[in-house]
């Protein structure tokens, strides 16, 4: 009876929780990636802005780090979703803020809901991007004064920093990869490893010689 219970427990643990079962070393790489990403944004914030202007350290970046470093195989964490979701949400958020500047409840609701629908349509669903749209409407006056510049910096600048660090850190250890679907340059590298260029035999080289 005990053996049967243990066997069922092992099967359930594998089937249901395999996505959350991580080796201890994975926790180190998760920590390193998230720490490096947020620290990089924090250094930019500290060197370029006053403590009162929370520009580069927007909350949605923290949530994005959870996905791209903690759940690297999640469809919601892939580069297309990370970049596309934040880009779309920031544009929608700023547009709504300009259209409805004095009704914060309406602007916030429209920004988040339209961003979700937009991400569904474009297949770039990234939950933290909802906060990006919201921040465009409830953020500090410094954020609101950026207008559509908010999309360029901090949003896209920060996203590219996060993505770059994720591509480096998540591909260092064996058994950990990001993104799940290889990028074009990764496909080319893998193809080259599978089919390395072959040297021509000497007699073939002689046959190719043109007098």
mmCIF file of C-alpha atoms in Angstrom:
data_model
loop_
_atom_site.group_PDB
_atom_site.id
_atom_site.type_symbol
_atom_site.label_atom_id
_atom_site.label_comp_id
_atom_site.label_asym_id
_atom_site.label_seq_id
_atom_site.Cartn_x
_atom_site.Cartn_y
_atom_site.Cartn_z
ATOM 1 C CA UNK A 1 0.000 0.000 0.000
ATOM 2 C CA UNK A 2 2.787 2.398 0.934
ATOM 3 C CA UNK A 3 4.630 1.619 -2.295
ATOM 4 C CA UNK A 4 1.489 2.340 -4.313
ATOM 5 C CA UNK A 5 0.975 5.675 -2.552
ATOM 6 C CA UNK A 6 4.603 6.658 -3.093
ATOM 7 C CA UNK A 7 4.396 5.671 -6.755
ATOM 8 C CA UNK A 8 1.250 7.736 -7.310
ATOM 9 C CA UNK A 9 2.838 10.651 -5.494
ATOM 10 C CA UNK A 10 5.891 10.512 -7.752
ATOM 11 C CA UNK A 11 3.712 10.402 -10.882
ATOM 12 C CA UNK A 12 1.551 13.312 -9.692
ATOM 13 C CA UNK A 13 4.637 15.277 -8.734
ATOM 14 C CA UNK A 14 6.104 14.746 -12.181
ATOM 15 C CA UNK A 15 2.945 15.399 -14.198
ATOM 16 C CA UNK A 16 1.460 18.302 -12.227
ATOM 17 C CA UNK A 17 4.463 20.040 -10.738
ATOM 18 C CA UNK A 18 7.274 19.358 -13.196
ATOM 19 C CA UNK A 19 7.277 23.005 -14.257
ATOM 20 C CA UNK A 20 8.084 24.107 -10.701
ATOM 21 C CA UNK A 21 10.624 21.427 -9.793
ATOM 22 C CA UNK A 22 13.976 23.102 -10.186
ATOM 23 C CA UNK A 23 17.482 22.063 -9.343
ATOM 24 C CA UNK A 24 19.179 24.209 -6.677
ATOM 25 C CA UNK A 25 21.516 25.640 -9.306
ATOM 26 C CA UNK A 26 18.496 27.030 -11.199
ATOM 27 C CA UNK A 27 17.680 29.244 -8.236
ATOM 28 C CA UNK A 28 21.138 30.767 -8.489
ATOM 29 C CA UNK A 29 20.714 31.640 -12.173
ATOM 30 C CA UNK A 30 17.232 33.025 -11.530
ATOM 31 C CA UNK A 31 18.629 35.230 -8.778
ATOM 32 C CA UNK A 32 21.603 36.334 -10.868
ATOM 33 C CA UNK A 33 19.463 37.268 -13.870
ATOM 34 C CA UNK A 34 16.818 39.170 -11.925
ATOM 35 C CA UNK A 35 19.392 40.909 -9.727
ATOM 36 C CA UNK A 36 21.498 42.000 -12.705
ATOM 37 C CA UNK A 37 18.473 43.243 -14.642
ATOM 38 C CA UNK A 38 16.934 45.323 -11.859
ATOM 39 C CA UNK A 39 20.331 46.566 -10.682
ATOM 40 C CA UNK A 40 21.106 47.790 -14.205
ATOM 41 C CA UNK A 41 17.847 49.719 -14.390
ATOM 42 C CA UNK A 42 18.388 51.021 -10.869
ATOM 43 C CA UNK A 43 21.825 52.370 -11.745
ATOM 44 C CA UNK A 44 20.344 54.221 -14.724
ATOM 45 C CA UNK A 45 17.606 55.591 -12.478
ATOM 46 C CA UNK A 46 20.084 56.713 -9.825
ATOM 47 C CA UNK A 47 22.492 58.361 -12.250
ATOM 48 C CA UNK A 48 19.934 60.108 -14.462
ATOM 49 C CA UNK A 49 17.014 61.048 -12.204
ATOM 50 C CA UNK A 50 16.198 62.253 -8.697
ATOM 51 C CA UNK A 51 14.852 59.817 -6.076
ATOM 52 C CA UNK A 52 11.389 61.364 -6.499
ATOM 53 C CA UNK A 53 11.247 60.552 -10.216
ATOM 54 C CA UNK A 54 10.607 56.816 -10.453
ATOM 55 C CA UNK A 55 11.090 56.651 -14.194
ATOM 56 C CA UNK A 56 13.208 53.626 -15.073
ATOM 57 C CA UNK A 57 12.188 51.492 -12.107
ATOM 58 C CA UNK A 58 8.555 51.016 -13.116
ATOM 59 C CA UNK A 59 6.740 48.180 -11.372
ATOM 60 C CA UNK A 60 5.997 46.195 -14.512
ATOM 61 C CA UNK A 61 9.713 45.477 -14.986
ATOM 62 C CA UNK A 62 9.788 43.595 -11.693
ATOM 63 C CA UNK A 63 6.888 41.445 -12.847
ATOM 64 C CA UNK A 64 8.589 40.830 -16.196
ATOM 65 C CA UNK A 65 11.689 39.585 -14.368
ATOM 66 C CA UNK A 66 9.560 36.971 -12.606
ATOM 67 C CA UNK A 67 8.564 35.583 -15.992
ATOM 68 C CA UNK A 68 11.778 35.819 -18.014
ATOM 69 C CA UNK A 69 14.024 34.519 -15.223
ATOM 70 C CA UNK A 70 11.665 32.417 -13.109
ATOM 71 C CA UNK A 71 9.526 30.761 -15.807
ATOM 72 C CA UNK A 72 11.738 30.817 -18.881
ATOM 73 C CA UNK A 73 9.641 28.218 -20.744
ATOM 74 C CA UNK A 74 6.346 30.037 -20.288
ATOM 75 C CA UNK A 75 4.804 31.296 -23.549
ATOM 76 C CA UNK A 76 4.143 34.582 -21.740
ATOM 77 C CA UNK A 77 7.872 35.051 -21.100
ATOM 78 C CA UNK A 78 9.120 34.755 -24.677
ATOM 79 C CA UNK A 79 10.826 37.716 -26.420
ATOM 80 C CA UNK A 80 7.884 38.377 -28.742
ATOM 81 C CA UNK A 81 5.576 38.706 -25.749
ATOM 82 C CA UNK A 82 8.037 40.684 -23.644
ATOM 83 C CA UNK A 83 8.796 43.264 -26.327
ATOM 84 C CA UNK A 84 5.455 43.316 -28.127
ATOM 85 C CA UNK A 85 3.362 43.394 -24.968
ATOM 86 C CA UNK A 86 5.183 46.324 -23.385
ATOM 87 C CA UNK A 87 5.368 48.234 -26.676
ATOM 88 C CA UNK A 88 1.661 47.921 -27.390
ATOM 89 C CA UNK A 89 0.579 48.599 -23.813
ATOM 90 C CA UNK A 90 2.739 51.706 -23.476
ATOM 91 C CA UNK A 91 1.364 53.192 -26.702
ATOM 92 C CA UNK A 92 -2.223 52.477 -25.676
ATOM 93 C CA UNK A 93 -1.619 53.778 -22.161
ATOM 94 C CA UNK A 94 -0.196 57.094 -23.345
ATOM 95 C CA UNK A 95 -2.911 57.526 -25.984
ATOM 96 C CA UNK A 96 -5.652 57.011 -23.399
ATOM 97 C CA UNK A 97 -3.951 59.390 -20.969
ATOM 98 C CA UNK A 98 -3.997 62.095 -23.620
ATOM 99 C CA UNK A 99 -7.614 61.415 -24.579
ATOM 100 C CA UNK A 100 -8.968 61.210 -21.019
ATOM 101 C CA UNK A 101 -6.550 63.212 -18.851
ATOM 102 C CA UNK A 102 -8.980 64.231 -16.103
ATOM 103 C CA UNK A 103 -10.905 61.004 -15.451
ATOM 104 C CA UNK A 104 -8.308 58.711 -13.933
ATOM 105 C CA UNK A 105 -10.765 55.884 -13.226
ATOM 106 C CA UNK A 106 -11.938 55.780 -16.825
ATOM 107 C CA UNK A 107 -8.473 56.252 -18.298
ATOM 108 C CA UNK A 108 -7.005 53.476 -16.143
ATOM 109 C CA UNK A 109 -9.785 51.043 -16.990
ATOM 110 C CA UNK A 110 -9.600 51.764 -20.712
ATOM 111 C CA UNK A 111 -5.802 51.556 -20.818
ATOM 112 C CA UNK A 112 -5.614 48.153 -19.144
ATOM 113 C CA UNK A 113 -8.601 46.557 -20.875
ATOM 114 C CA UNK A 114 -7.647 47.776 -24.355
ATOM 115 C CA UNK A 115 -4.067 46.638 -23.797
ATOM 116 C CA UNK A 116 -5.249 43.135 -22.915
ATOM 117 C CA UNK A 117 -7.418 42.933 -26.030
ATOM 118 C CA UNK A 118 -4.592 44.335 -28.153
ATOM 119 C CA UNK A 119 -2.175 41.716 -26.841
ATOM 120 C CA UNK A 120 -4.733 38.989 -27.524
ATOM 121 C CA UNK A 121 -5.146 40.142 -31.121
ATOM 122 C CA UNK A 122 -1.406 40.467 -31.764
ATOM 123 C CA UNK A 123 -0.539 37.297 -29.802
ATOM 124 C CA UNK A 124 1.850 39.200 -27.557
ATOM 125 C CA UNK A 125 0.203 38.481 -24.209
ATOM 126 C CA UNK A 126 2.509 39.543 -21.383
ATOM 127 C CA UNK A 127 0.694 40.186 -18.065
ATOM 128 C CA UNK A 128 3.211 42.738 -16.686
ATOM 129 C CA UNK A 129 2.456 44.950 -19.690
ATOM 130 C CA UNK A 130 -0.938 45.683 -18.166
ATOM 131 C CA UNK A 131 0.907 47.568 -15.445
ATOM 132 C CA UNK A 132 2.871 49.455 -18.104
ATOM 133 C CA UNK A 133 -0.390 50.789 -19.549
ATOM 134 C CA UNK A 134 -1.686 51.614 -16.077
ATOM 135 C CA UNK A 135 1.479 53.468 -15.033
ATOM 136 C CA UNK A 136 1.121 55.754 -18.054
ATOM 137 C CA UNK A 137 -2.102 57.003 -16.450
ATOM 138 C CA UNK A 138 -1.417 56.878 -12.706
ATOM 139 C CA UNK A 139 2.326 57.524 -12.715
ATOM 140 C CA UNK A 140 4.102 60.645 -11.522
ATOM 141 C CA UNK A 141 3.878 63.931 -13.373
ATOM 142 C CA UNK A 142 7.362 63.188 -14.694
ATOM 143 C CA UNK A 143 6.036 60.024 -16.342
ATOM 144 C CA UNK A 144 2.998 61.792 -17.788
ATOM 145 C CA UNK A 145 5.112 64.657 -19.112
ATOM 146 C CA UNK A 146 7.074 62.215 -21.268
ATOM 147 C CA UNK A 147 4.086 61.653 -23.540
ATOM 148 C CA UNK A 148 4.843 59.059 -26.194
ATOM 149 C CA UNK A 149 8.476 59.365 -25.187
ATOM 150 C CA UNK A 150 7.421 57.059 -22.335
ATOM 151 C CA UNK A 151 7.362 54.257 -24.896
ATOM 152 C CA UNK A 152 10.963 54.877 -25.920
ATOM 153 C CA UNK A 153 12.332 55.425 -22.424
ATOM 154 C CA UNK A 154 11.833 53.938 -19.953
ATOM 155 C CA UNK A 155 9.668 51.222 -21.517
ATOM 156 C CA UNK A 156 11.484 49.982 -24.634
ATOM 157 C CA UNK A 157 14.931 50.901 -23.340
ATOM 158 C CA UNK A 158 14.245 48.967 -20.158
ATOM 159 C CA UNK A 159 12.701 46.042 -22.032
ATOM 160 C CA UNK A 160 15.741 45.702 -24.295
ATOM 161 C CA UNK A 161 18.016 45.717 -21.242
ATOM 162 C CA UNK A 162 15.914 42.968 -19.643
ATOM 163 C CA UNK A 163 15.876 40.950 -22.862
ATOM 164 C CA UNK A 164 19.628 41.231 -23.395
ATOM 165 C CA UNK A 165 20.389 40.051 -19.868
ATOM 166 C CA UNK A 166 17.846 37.224 -20.168
ATOM 167 C CA UNK A 167 19.393 36.001 -23.428
ATOM 168 C CA UNK A 168 22.832 35.924 -21.813
ATOM 169 C CA UNK A 169 22.131 34.571 -18.326
ATOM 170 C CA UNK A 170 19.466 32.021 -19.285
ATOM 171 C CA UNK A 171 21.717 30.382 -21.872
ATOM 172 C CA UNK A 172 24.849 29.977 -19.746
ATOM 173 C CA UNK A 173 23.953 26.813 -17.778
ATOM 174 C CA UNK A 174 23.229 23.515 -19.493
ATOM 175 C CA UNK A 175 19.592 22.504 -19.426
ATOM 176 C CA UNK A 176 18.385 26.093 -19.296
ATOM 177 C CA UNK A 177 17.511 27.915 -22.498
ATOM 178 C CA UNK A 178 15.762 31.089 -23.549
ATOM 179 C CA UNK A 179 13.798 31.593 -25.697
ATOM 180 C CA UNK A 180 12.005 28.269 -26.169
ATOM 181 C CA UNK A 181 11.793 28.821 -29.928
ATOM 182 C CA UNK A 182 15.312 29.684 -31.146
ATOM 183 C CA UNK A 183 15.945 33.092 -32.636
ATOM 184 C CA UNK A 184 17.163 33.278 -36.283
ATOM 185 C CA UNK A 185 20.836 33.576 -35.326
ATOM 186 C CA UNK A 186 20.460 30.648 -32.930
ATOM 187 C CA UNK A 187 18.903 28.541 -35.701
ATOM 188 C CA UNK A 188 21.813 29.351 -37.997
ATOM 189 C CA UNK A 189 24.351 28.423 -35.307
ATOM 190 C CA UNK A 190 22.631 25.107 -34.594
ATOM 191 C CA UNK A 191 22.413 24.291 -38.286
ATOM 192 C CA UNK A 192 26.105 25.032 -38.674
ATOM 193 C CA UNK A 193 26.949 22.741 -35.754
ATOM 194 C CA UNK A 194 24.879 19.924 -37.251
ATOM 195 C CA UNK A 195 26.297 20.396 -40.746
ATOM 196 C CA UNK A 196 29.815 21.796 -40.418
ATOM 197 C CA UNK A 197 31.495 22.898 -43.651
ATOM 198 C CA UNK A 198 33.597 20.092 -45.102
ATOM 199 C CA UNK A 199 37.004 20.538 -46.591
ATOM 200 C CA UNK A 200 37.395 19.448 -50.175
ATOM 201 C CA UNK A 201 39.662 16.479 -50.780
ATOM 202 C CA UNK A 202 42.903 17.321 -52.558
ATOM 203 C CA UNK A 203 41.903 15.545 -55.769
ATOM 204 C CA UNK A 204 38.622 17.478 -55.833
ATOM 205 C CA UNK A 205 40.510 20.707 -55.332
ATOM 206 C CA UNK A 206 42.789 19.815 -58.267
ATOM 207 C CA UNK A 207 39.750 19.082 -60.401
ATOM 208 C CA UNK A 208 38.414 22.548 -59.662
ATOM 209 C CA UNK A 209 41.626 24.261 -60.773
ATOM 210 C CA UNK A 210 41.151 26.287 -63.901
ATOM 211 C CA UNK A 211 44.234 26.634 -66.164
#
